[in-house]
Short mmCIF file of C-alpha atoms in Angstrom, two decimals:
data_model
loop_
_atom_site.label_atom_id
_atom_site.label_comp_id
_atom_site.label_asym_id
_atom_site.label_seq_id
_atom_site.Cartn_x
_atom_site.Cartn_y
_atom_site.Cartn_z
CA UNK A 1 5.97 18.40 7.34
CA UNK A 2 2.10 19.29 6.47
CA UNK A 3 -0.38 21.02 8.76
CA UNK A 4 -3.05 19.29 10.31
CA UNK A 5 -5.60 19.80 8.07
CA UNK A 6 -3.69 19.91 5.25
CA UNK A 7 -2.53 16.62 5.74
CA UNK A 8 -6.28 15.72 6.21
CA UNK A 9 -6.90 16.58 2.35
CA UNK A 10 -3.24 15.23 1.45
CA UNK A 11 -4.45 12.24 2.64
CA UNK A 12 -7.88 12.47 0.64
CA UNK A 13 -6.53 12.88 -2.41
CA UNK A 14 -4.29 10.21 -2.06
CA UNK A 15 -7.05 7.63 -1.22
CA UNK A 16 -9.26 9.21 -4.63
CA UNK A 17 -6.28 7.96 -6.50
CA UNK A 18 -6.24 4.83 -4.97
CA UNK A 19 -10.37 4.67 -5.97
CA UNK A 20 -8.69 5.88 -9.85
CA UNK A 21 -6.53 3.64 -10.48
CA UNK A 22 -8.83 0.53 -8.51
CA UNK A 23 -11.26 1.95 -11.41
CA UNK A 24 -9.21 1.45 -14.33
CA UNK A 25 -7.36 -0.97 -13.45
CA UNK A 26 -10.29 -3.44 -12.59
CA UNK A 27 -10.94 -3.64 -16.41
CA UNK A 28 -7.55 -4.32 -17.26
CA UNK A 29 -7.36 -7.36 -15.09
CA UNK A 30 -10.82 -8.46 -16.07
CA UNK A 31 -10.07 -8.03 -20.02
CA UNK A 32 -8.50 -11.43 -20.49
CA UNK A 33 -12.10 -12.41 -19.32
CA UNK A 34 -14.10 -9.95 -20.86
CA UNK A 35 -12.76 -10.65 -24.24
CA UNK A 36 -13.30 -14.14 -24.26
CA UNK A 37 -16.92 -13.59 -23.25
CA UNK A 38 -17.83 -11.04 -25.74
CA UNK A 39 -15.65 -12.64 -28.34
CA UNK A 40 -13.59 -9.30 -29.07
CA UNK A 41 -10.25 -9.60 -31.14
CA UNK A 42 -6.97 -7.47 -29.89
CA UNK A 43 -7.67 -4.24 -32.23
CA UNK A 44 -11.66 -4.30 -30.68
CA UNK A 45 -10.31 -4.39 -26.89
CA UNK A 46 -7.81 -1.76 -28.33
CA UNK A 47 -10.33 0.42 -29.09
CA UNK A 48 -12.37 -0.05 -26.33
CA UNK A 49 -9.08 0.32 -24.01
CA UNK A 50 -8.66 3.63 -26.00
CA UNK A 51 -12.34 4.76 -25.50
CA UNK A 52 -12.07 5.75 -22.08
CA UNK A 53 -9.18 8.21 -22.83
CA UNK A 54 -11.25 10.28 -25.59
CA UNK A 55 -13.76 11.15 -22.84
CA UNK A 56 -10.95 11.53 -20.46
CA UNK A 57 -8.61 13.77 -21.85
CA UNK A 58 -11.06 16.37 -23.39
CA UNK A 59 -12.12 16.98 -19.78
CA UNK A 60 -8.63 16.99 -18.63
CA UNK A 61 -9.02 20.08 -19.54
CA UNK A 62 -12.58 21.02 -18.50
CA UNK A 63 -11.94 19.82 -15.16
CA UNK A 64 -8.98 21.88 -14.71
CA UNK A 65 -10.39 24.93 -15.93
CA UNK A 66 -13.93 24.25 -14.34
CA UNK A 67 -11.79 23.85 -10.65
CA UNK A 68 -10.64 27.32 -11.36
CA UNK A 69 -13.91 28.96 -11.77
CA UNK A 70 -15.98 26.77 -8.92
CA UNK A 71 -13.26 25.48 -6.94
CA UNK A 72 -11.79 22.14 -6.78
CA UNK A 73 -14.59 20.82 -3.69
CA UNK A 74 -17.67 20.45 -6.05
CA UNK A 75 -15.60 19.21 -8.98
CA UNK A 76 -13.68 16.77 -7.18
CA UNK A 77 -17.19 15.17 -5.60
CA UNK A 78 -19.35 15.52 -8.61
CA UNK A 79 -16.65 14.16 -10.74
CA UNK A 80 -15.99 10.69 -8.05
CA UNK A 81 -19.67 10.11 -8.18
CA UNK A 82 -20.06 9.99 -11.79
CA UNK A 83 -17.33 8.12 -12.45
CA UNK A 84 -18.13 5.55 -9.80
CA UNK A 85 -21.53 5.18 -11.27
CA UNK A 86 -20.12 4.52 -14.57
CA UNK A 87 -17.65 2.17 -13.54
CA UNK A 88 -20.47 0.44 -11.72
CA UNK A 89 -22.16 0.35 -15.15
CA UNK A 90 -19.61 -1.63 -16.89
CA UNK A 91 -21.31 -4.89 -14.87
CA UNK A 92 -23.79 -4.37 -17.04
CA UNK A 93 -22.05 -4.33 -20.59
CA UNK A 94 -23.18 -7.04 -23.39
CA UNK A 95 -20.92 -6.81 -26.78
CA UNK A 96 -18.42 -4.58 -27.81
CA UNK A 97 -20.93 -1.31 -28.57
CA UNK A 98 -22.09 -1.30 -25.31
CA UNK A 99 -18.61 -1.59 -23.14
CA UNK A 100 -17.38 0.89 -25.85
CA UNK A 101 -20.02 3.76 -24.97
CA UNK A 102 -19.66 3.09 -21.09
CA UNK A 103 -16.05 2.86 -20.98
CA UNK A 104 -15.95 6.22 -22.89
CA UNK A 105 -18.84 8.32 -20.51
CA UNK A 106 -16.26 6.88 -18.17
CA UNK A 107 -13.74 8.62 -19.09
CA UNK A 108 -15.78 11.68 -19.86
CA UNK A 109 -16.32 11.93 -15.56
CA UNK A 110 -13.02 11.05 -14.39
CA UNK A 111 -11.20 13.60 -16.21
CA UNK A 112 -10.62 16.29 -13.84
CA UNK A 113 -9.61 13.90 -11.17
CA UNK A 114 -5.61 14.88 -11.81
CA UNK A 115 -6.05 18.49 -12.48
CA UNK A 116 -8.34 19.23 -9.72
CA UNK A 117 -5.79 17.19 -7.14
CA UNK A 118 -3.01 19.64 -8.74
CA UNK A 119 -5.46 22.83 -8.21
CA UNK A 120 -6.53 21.29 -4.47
CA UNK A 121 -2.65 21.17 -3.55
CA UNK A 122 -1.49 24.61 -4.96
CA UNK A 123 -4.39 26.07 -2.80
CA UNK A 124 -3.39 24.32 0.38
CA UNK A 125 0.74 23.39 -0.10
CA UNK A 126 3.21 25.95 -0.05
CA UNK A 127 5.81 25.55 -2.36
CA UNK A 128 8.74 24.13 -0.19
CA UNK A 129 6.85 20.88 0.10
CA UNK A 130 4.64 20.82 -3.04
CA UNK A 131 6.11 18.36 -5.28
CA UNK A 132 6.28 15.69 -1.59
CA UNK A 133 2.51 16.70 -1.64
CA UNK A 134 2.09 15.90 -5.42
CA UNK A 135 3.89 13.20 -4.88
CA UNK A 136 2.03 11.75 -1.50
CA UNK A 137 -1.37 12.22 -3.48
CA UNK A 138 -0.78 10.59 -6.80
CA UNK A 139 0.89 7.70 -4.84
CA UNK A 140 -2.68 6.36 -4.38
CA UNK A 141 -2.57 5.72 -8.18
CA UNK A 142 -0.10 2.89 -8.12
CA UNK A 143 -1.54 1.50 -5.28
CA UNK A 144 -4.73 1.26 -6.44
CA UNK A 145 -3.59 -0.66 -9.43
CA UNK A 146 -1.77 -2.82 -7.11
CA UNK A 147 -4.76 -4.03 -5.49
CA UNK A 148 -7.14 -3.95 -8.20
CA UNK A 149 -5.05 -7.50 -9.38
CA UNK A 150 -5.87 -9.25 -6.26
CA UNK A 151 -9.55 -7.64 -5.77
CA UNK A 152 -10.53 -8.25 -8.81
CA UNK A 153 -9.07 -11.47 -9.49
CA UNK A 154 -10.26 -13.23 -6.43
CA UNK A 155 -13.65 -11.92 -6.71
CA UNK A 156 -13.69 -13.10 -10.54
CA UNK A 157 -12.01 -16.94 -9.30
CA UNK A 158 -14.86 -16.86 -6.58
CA UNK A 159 -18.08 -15.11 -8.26
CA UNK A 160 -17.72 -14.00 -11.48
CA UNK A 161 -15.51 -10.25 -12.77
CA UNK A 162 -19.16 -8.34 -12.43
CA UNK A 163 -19.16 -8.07 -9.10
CA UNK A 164 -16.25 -6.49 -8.71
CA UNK A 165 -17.24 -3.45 -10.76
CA UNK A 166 -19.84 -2.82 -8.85
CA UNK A 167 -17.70 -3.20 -4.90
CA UNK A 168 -15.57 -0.41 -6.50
CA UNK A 169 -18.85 1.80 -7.36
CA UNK A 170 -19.50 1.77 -3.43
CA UNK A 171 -16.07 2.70 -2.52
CA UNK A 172 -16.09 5.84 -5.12
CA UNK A 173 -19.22 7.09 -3.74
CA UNK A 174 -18.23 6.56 0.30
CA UNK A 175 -15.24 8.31 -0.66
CA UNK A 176 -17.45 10.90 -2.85
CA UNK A 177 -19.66 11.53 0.52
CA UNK A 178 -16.69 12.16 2.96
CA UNK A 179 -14.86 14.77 0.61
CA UNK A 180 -18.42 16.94 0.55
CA UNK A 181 -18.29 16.85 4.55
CA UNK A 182 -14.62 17.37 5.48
CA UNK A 183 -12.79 19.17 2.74
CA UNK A 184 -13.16 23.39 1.30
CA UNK A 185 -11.69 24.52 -1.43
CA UNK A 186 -9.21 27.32 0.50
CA UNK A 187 -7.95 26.81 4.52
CA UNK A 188 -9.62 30.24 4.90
CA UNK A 189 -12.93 28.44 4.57
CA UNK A 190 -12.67 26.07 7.29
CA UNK A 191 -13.94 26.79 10.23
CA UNK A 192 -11.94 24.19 12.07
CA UNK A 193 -8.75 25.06 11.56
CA UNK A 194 -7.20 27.23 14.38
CA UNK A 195 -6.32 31.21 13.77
CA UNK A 196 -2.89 30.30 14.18
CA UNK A 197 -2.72 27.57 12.00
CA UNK A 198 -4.60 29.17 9.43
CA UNK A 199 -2.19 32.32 9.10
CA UNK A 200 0.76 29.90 8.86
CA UNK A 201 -1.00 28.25 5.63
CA UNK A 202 -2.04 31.22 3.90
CA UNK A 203 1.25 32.81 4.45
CA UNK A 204 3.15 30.01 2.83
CA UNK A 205 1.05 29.24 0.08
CA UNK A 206 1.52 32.08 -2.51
CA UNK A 207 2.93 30.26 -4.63
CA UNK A 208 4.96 32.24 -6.74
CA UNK A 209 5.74 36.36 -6.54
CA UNK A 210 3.50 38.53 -9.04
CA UNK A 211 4.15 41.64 -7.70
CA UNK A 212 5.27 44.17 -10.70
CA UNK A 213 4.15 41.41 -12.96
CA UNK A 214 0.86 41.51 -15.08
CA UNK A 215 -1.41 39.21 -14.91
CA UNK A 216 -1.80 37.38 -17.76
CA UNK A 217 -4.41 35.00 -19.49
CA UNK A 218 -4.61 31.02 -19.86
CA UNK A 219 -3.66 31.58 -23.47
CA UNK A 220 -0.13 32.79 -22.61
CA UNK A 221 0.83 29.56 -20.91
CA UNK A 222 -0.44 27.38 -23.69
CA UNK A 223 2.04 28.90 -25.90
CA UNK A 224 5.02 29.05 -24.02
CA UNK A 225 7.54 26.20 -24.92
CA UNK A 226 8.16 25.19 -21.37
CA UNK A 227 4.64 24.06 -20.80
CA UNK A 228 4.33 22.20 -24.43
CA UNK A 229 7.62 20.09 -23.86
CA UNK A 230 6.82 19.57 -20.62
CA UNK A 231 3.29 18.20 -21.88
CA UNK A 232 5.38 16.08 -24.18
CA UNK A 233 7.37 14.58 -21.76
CA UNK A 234 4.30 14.01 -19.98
CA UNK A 235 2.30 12.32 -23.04
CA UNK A 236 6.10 9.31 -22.98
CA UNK A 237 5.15 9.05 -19.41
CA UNK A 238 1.60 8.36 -19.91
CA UNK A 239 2.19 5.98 -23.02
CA UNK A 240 4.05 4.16 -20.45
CA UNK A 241 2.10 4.13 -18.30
CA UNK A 242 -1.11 3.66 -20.15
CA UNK A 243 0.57 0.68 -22.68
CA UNK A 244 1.03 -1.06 -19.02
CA UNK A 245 -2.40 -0.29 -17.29
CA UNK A 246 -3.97 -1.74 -20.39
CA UNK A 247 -1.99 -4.49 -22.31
CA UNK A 248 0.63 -5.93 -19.38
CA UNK A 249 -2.36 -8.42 -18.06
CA UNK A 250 -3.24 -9.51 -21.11
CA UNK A 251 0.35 -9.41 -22.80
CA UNK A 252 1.10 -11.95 -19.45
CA UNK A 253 -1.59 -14.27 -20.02
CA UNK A 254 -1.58 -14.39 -23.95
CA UNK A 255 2.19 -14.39 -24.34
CA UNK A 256 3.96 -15.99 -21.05
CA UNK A 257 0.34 -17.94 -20.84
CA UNK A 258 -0.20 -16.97 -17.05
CA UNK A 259 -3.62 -17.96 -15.48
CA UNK A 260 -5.40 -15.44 -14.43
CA UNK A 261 -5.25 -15.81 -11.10
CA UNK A 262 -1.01 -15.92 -11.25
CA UNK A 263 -1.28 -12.87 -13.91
CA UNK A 264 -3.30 -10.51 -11.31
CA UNK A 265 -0.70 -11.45 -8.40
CA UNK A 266 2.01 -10.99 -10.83
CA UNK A 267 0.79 -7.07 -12.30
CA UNK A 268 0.42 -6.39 -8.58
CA UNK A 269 4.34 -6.12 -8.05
CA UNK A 270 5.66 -3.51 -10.80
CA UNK A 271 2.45 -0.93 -8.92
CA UNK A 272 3.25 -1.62 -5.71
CA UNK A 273 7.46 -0.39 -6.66
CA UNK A 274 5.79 2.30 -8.84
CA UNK A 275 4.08 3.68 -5.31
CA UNK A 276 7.35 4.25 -4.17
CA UNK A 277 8.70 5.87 -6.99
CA UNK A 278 6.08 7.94 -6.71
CA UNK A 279 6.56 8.90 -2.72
CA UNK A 280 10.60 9.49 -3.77
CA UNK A 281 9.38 11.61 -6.62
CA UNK A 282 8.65 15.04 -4.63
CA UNK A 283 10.80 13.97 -1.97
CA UNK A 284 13.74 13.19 -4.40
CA UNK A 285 13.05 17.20 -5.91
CA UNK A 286 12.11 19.34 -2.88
CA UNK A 287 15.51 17.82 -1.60
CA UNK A 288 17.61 18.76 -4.59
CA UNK A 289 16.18 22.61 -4.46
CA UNK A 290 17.08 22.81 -0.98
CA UNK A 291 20.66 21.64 -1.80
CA UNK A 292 21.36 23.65 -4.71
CA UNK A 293 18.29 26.44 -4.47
CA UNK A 294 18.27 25.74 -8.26
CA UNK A 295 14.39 25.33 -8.32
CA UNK A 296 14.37 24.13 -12.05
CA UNK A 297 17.27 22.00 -11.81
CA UNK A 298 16.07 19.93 -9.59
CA UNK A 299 12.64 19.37 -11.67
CA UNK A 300 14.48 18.70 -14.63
CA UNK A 301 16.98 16.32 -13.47
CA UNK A 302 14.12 13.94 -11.87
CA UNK A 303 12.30 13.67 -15.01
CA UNK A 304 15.10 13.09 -17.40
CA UNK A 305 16.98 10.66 -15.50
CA UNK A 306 13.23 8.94 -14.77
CA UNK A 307 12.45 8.87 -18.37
CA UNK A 308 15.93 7.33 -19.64
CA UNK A 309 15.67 4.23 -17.19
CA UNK A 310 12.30 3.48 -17.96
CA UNK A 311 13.00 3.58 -21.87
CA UNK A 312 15.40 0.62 -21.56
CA UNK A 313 13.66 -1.27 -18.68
CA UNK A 314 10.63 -1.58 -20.90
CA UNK A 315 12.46 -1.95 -24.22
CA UNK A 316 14.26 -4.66 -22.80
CA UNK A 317 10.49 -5.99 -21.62
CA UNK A 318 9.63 -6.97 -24.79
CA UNK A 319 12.90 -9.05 -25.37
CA UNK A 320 12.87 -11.59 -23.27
CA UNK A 321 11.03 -14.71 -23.03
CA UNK A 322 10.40 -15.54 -19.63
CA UNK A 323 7.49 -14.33 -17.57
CA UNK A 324 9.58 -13.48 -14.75
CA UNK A 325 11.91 -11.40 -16.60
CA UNK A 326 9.28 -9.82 -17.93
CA UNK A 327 8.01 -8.53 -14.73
CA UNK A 328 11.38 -7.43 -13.10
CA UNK A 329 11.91 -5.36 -16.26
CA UNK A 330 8.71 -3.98 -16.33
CA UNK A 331 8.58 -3.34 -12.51
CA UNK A 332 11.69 -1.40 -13.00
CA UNK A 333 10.99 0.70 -15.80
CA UNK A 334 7.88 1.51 -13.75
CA UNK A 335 9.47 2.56 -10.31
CA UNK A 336 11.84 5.10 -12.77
CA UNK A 337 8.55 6.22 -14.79
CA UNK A 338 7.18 7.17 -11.71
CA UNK A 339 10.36 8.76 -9.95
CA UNK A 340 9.02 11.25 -12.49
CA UNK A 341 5.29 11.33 -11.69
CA UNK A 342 5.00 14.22 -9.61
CA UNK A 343 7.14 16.74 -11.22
CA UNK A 344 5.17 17.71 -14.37
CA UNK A 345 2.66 18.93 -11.57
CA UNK A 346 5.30 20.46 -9.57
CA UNK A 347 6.51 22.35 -12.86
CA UNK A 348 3.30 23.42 -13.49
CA UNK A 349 2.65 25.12 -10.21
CA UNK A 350 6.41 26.29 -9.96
CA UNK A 351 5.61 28.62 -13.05
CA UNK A 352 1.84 29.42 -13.36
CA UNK A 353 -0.07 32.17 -11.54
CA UNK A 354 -2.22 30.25 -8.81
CA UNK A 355 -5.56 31.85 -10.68
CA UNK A 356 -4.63 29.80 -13.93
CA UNK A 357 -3.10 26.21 -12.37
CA UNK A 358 -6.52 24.25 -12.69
CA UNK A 359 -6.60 25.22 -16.44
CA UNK A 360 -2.78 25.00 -16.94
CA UNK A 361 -3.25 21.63 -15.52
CA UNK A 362 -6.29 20.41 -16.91
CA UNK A 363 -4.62 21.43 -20.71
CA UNK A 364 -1.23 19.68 -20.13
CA UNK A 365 -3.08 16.75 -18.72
CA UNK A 366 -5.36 16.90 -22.26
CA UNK A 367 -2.24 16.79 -24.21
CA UNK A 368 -0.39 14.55 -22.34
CA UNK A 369 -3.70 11.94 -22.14
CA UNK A 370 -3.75 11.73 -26.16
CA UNK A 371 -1.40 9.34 -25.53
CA UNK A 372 -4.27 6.93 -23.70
CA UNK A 373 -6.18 6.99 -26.88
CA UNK A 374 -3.18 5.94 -29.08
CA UNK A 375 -1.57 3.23 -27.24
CA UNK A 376 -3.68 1.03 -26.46
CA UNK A 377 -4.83 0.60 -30.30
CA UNK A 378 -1.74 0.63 -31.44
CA UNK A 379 -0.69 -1.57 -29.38
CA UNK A 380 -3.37 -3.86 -30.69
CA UNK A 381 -2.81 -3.34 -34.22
CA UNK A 382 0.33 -4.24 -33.61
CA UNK A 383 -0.14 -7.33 -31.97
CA UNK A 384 -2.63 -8.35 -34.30
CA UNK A 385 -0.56 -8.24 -37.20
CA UNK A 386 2.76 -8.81 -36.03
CA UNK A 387 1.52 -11.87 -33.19
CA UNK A 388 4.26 -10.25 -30.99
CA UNK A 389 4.34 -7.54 -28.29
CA UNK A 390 7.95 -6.82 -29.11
CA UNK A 391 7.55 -3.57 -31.16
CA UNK A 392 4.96 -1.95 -29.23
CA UNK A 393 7.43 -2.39 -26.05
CA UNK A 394 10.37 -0.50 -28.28
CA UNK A 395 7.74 1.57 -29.84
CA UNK A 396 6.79 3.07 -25.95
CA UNK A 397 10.57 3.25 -25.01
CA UNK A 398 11.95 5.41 -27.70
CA UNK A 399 8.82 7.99 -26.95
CA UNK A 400 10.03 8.17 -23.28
CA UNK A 401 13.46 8.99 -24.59
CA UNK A 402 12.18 12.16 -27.00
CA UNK A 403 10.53 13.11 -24.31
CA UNK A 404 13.78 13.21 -22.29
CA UNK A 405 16.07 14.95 -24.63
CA UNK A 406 12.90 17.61 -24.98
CA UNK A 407 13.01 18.69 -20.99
CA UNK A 408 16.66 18.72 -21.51
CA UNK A 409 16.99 21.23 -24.09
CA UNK A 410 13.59 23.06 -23.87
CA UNK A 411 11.73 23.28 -20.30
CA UNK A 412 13.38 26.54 -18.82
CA UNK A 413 11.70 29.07 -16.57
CA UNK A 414 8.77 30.85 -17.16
CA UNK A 415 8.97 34.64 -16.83
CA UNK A 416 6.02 36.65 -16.88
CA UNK A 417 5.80 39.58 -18.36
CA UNK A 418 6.22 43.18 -16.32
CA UNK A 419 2.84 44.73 -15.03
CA UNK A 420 2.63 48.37 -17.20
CA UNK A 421 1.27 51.48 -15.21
CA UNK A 422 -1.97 51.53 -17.19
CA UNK A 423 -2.45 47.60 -15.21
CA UNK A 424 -1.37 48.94 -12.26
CA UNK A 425 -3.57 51.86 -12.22
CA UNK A 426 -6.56 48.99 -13.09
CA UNK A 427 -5.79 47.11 -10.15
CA UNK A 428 -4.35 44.33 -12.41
CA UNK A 429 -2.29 42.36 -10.72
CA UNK A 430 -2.75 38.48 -9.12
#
């Protein structure tokens, strides 16, 4: 399906979102912990939670648009080494100020992780198999968070929840020193790769037609409806998403009174279904264009039907009152939040002029990420002064629904405007 090397950075990106979501999710299993030791009520962790999403989408965008101008390689490295270091940091944290300002530098050198993974693929995927590709790479992210319950909690049962901050800082930077060695930003600058195989890549990855169109400036996409609703559709996912990453452990062991040690087992199962949402995500599209050649279509479908069972799976979460229920909601509503995962990327790339995809990226990631600094306080607002999760569980369904019934109605394709004779004469084309 993928060329040799291609596959080779596939599978790269897909083990740096493994090291992501190990990251974030570490603190999310250790919070229960955390919180008792620094004596923080739910709106404090809230905040804190919500921290590390300030710093993180602002360079959502940054990222993106930085990948465009120096290339996804030195990005991509300079941004897993940072972040690793931070995350490392964190063992270090005393009160609330002090995990507040780390957790939020954080997030400040992990942002271009998704946009430069988007920019990375469009250079090296051709368009036939981009959203399996999307899909194959963001995988890691689930899986990470599936083993950061079981890392995290059996170093914390055996040592103490320090230690595992700083066995995830080594893995970042290992990972960190094998991406500057192995991977370039284009095929073309690999020496490795064979003639033949390098003509067969470069001649499948344009990744849209340009010719007699002009080329046009970031601004333009920013405006255009498709990419805003898509970025709103995006932000439901993310609240999600985010709403889980940060409150599920501690919503387990505060309201269905779980150990810790059963709690990090028990989050381990709705990420390890997500991961194969996510691998049927591309998959699930690339086959539906080849069946009906209806390249939109077959986005669309994906993310509205993904969007509408995950709004009652996890509105239905906060309902019952058994743990177990709980979980097999929740680990359904993730596997059909994911089923959507890849195909805000693969929309992106299906209607932006390779040149601009970092930045397209990196700004519907920004918008979309808001939603990681609102959830998790709300969410502990909520719980503060309601003592109940319920609302913040209906509260994240209905948002995945809007953002349904937006795609719908709203994401159409892009068409760029014609190149004029004065462009053409200027050499202005892609």
């Amino acid at each position: 399906m993928f060329k040799k090397y291609s596959a080779l950075v596939i599978t790269m990106l897909f083990l740096a979102n493994v090291i992501n979501y190990l990251d974030r999710s570490a603190f999310s299993i250790a919070a229960p912990m955390i919180s008792k030791g620094f004596t923080l009520t739910p709106s404090e962790l809230g905040m804190i939670f919500s921290s590390f999403f300030v710093g993180y989408a602002i360079f959502n965008f940054v990222g993106g648009f930085m990948s465009d101008l120096y290339g996804p390689k030195k990005v991509f490295g300079g941004s897993m080494t940072l972040w690793s270091i931070f995350c490392g940091l964190t063992a270090v944290t005393f009160n609330f100020a002090s995990l507040f300002i780390v957790r939020l530098l954080f997030g400040f050198t992990e942002g271009p992780l998704v946009s430069t993974t988007n920019k990375t693929i469009n250079n090296w995927v051709p368009q036939k198999t981009r959203a399996r590709a999307v899909g194959i790479a963001f995988a890691g992210s689930p899986l990470g968070g599936a083993v950061a319950g079981p890392i995290v909690g059996l170093i914390a049962v055996h040592s103490n929840w320090q230690v595992s901050f700083v066995v995830i800082t080594l893995i970042g930077l290992i990972w960190a020193l094998v991406w500057m060695k192995a991977v370039t930003d284009k095929p073309s600058q690999n020496r490795k790769i064979p003639a033949a195989e390098l003509a067969e890549i470069e001649r499948d990855t344009t990744v849209m037609s340009v010719e007699g169109k002009a080329k046009v400036p970031l601004k333009y996409y920013a405006k255009k409806p498709t990419i805003l609703f898509t970025a709103l559709a995006f932000f439901a996912y993310n609240y999600i998403l985010y709403f889980f990453l940060t409150w599920f452990p501690s919503y387990l062991a505060d309201a269905k009174h779980l150990s810790i040690s059963k709690m990090s087992v028990a989050t381990t199962i709705p990420w390890v279904v997500g991961t194969v949402g996510l691998l049927l995500s591309g998959w699930a599209s690339d086959y539906l264009f080849k069946l009906t050649n209806k390249l939109m279509f077959s986005r669309k479908v994906i993310i509205v039907g993904g969007l509408i069972g995950a709004a009652v799976c996890i509105a239905a979460t906060g309902m019952v009152t058994t743990a177990v229920s709980a979980v097999v909601l929740m680990t359904i509503g993730i596997f059909f939040m994911y089923l959507t995962g890849a195909i805000y990327w693969a929309v992106i790339s299906d209607n932006v002029q390779s040149d601009k995809v970092g930045g397209a990226s990196g700004f519907v990631h920004m918008l979309a990420n808001i939603s990681g600094i609102i959830a998790p306080t709300i969410t502990g607002f909520i719980v503060q002064f309601t003592g109940s999760f319920s609302s913040a569980f209906l509260l994240a369904g209905i948002l995945a629904v809007v953002g349904a019934i937006c795609v719908a109605f709203w994401v159409k394709p892009l068409t760029l405007p014609k190149q004029t004779s004065e462009d053409a004469q200027l050499g202005v084309t892609q």
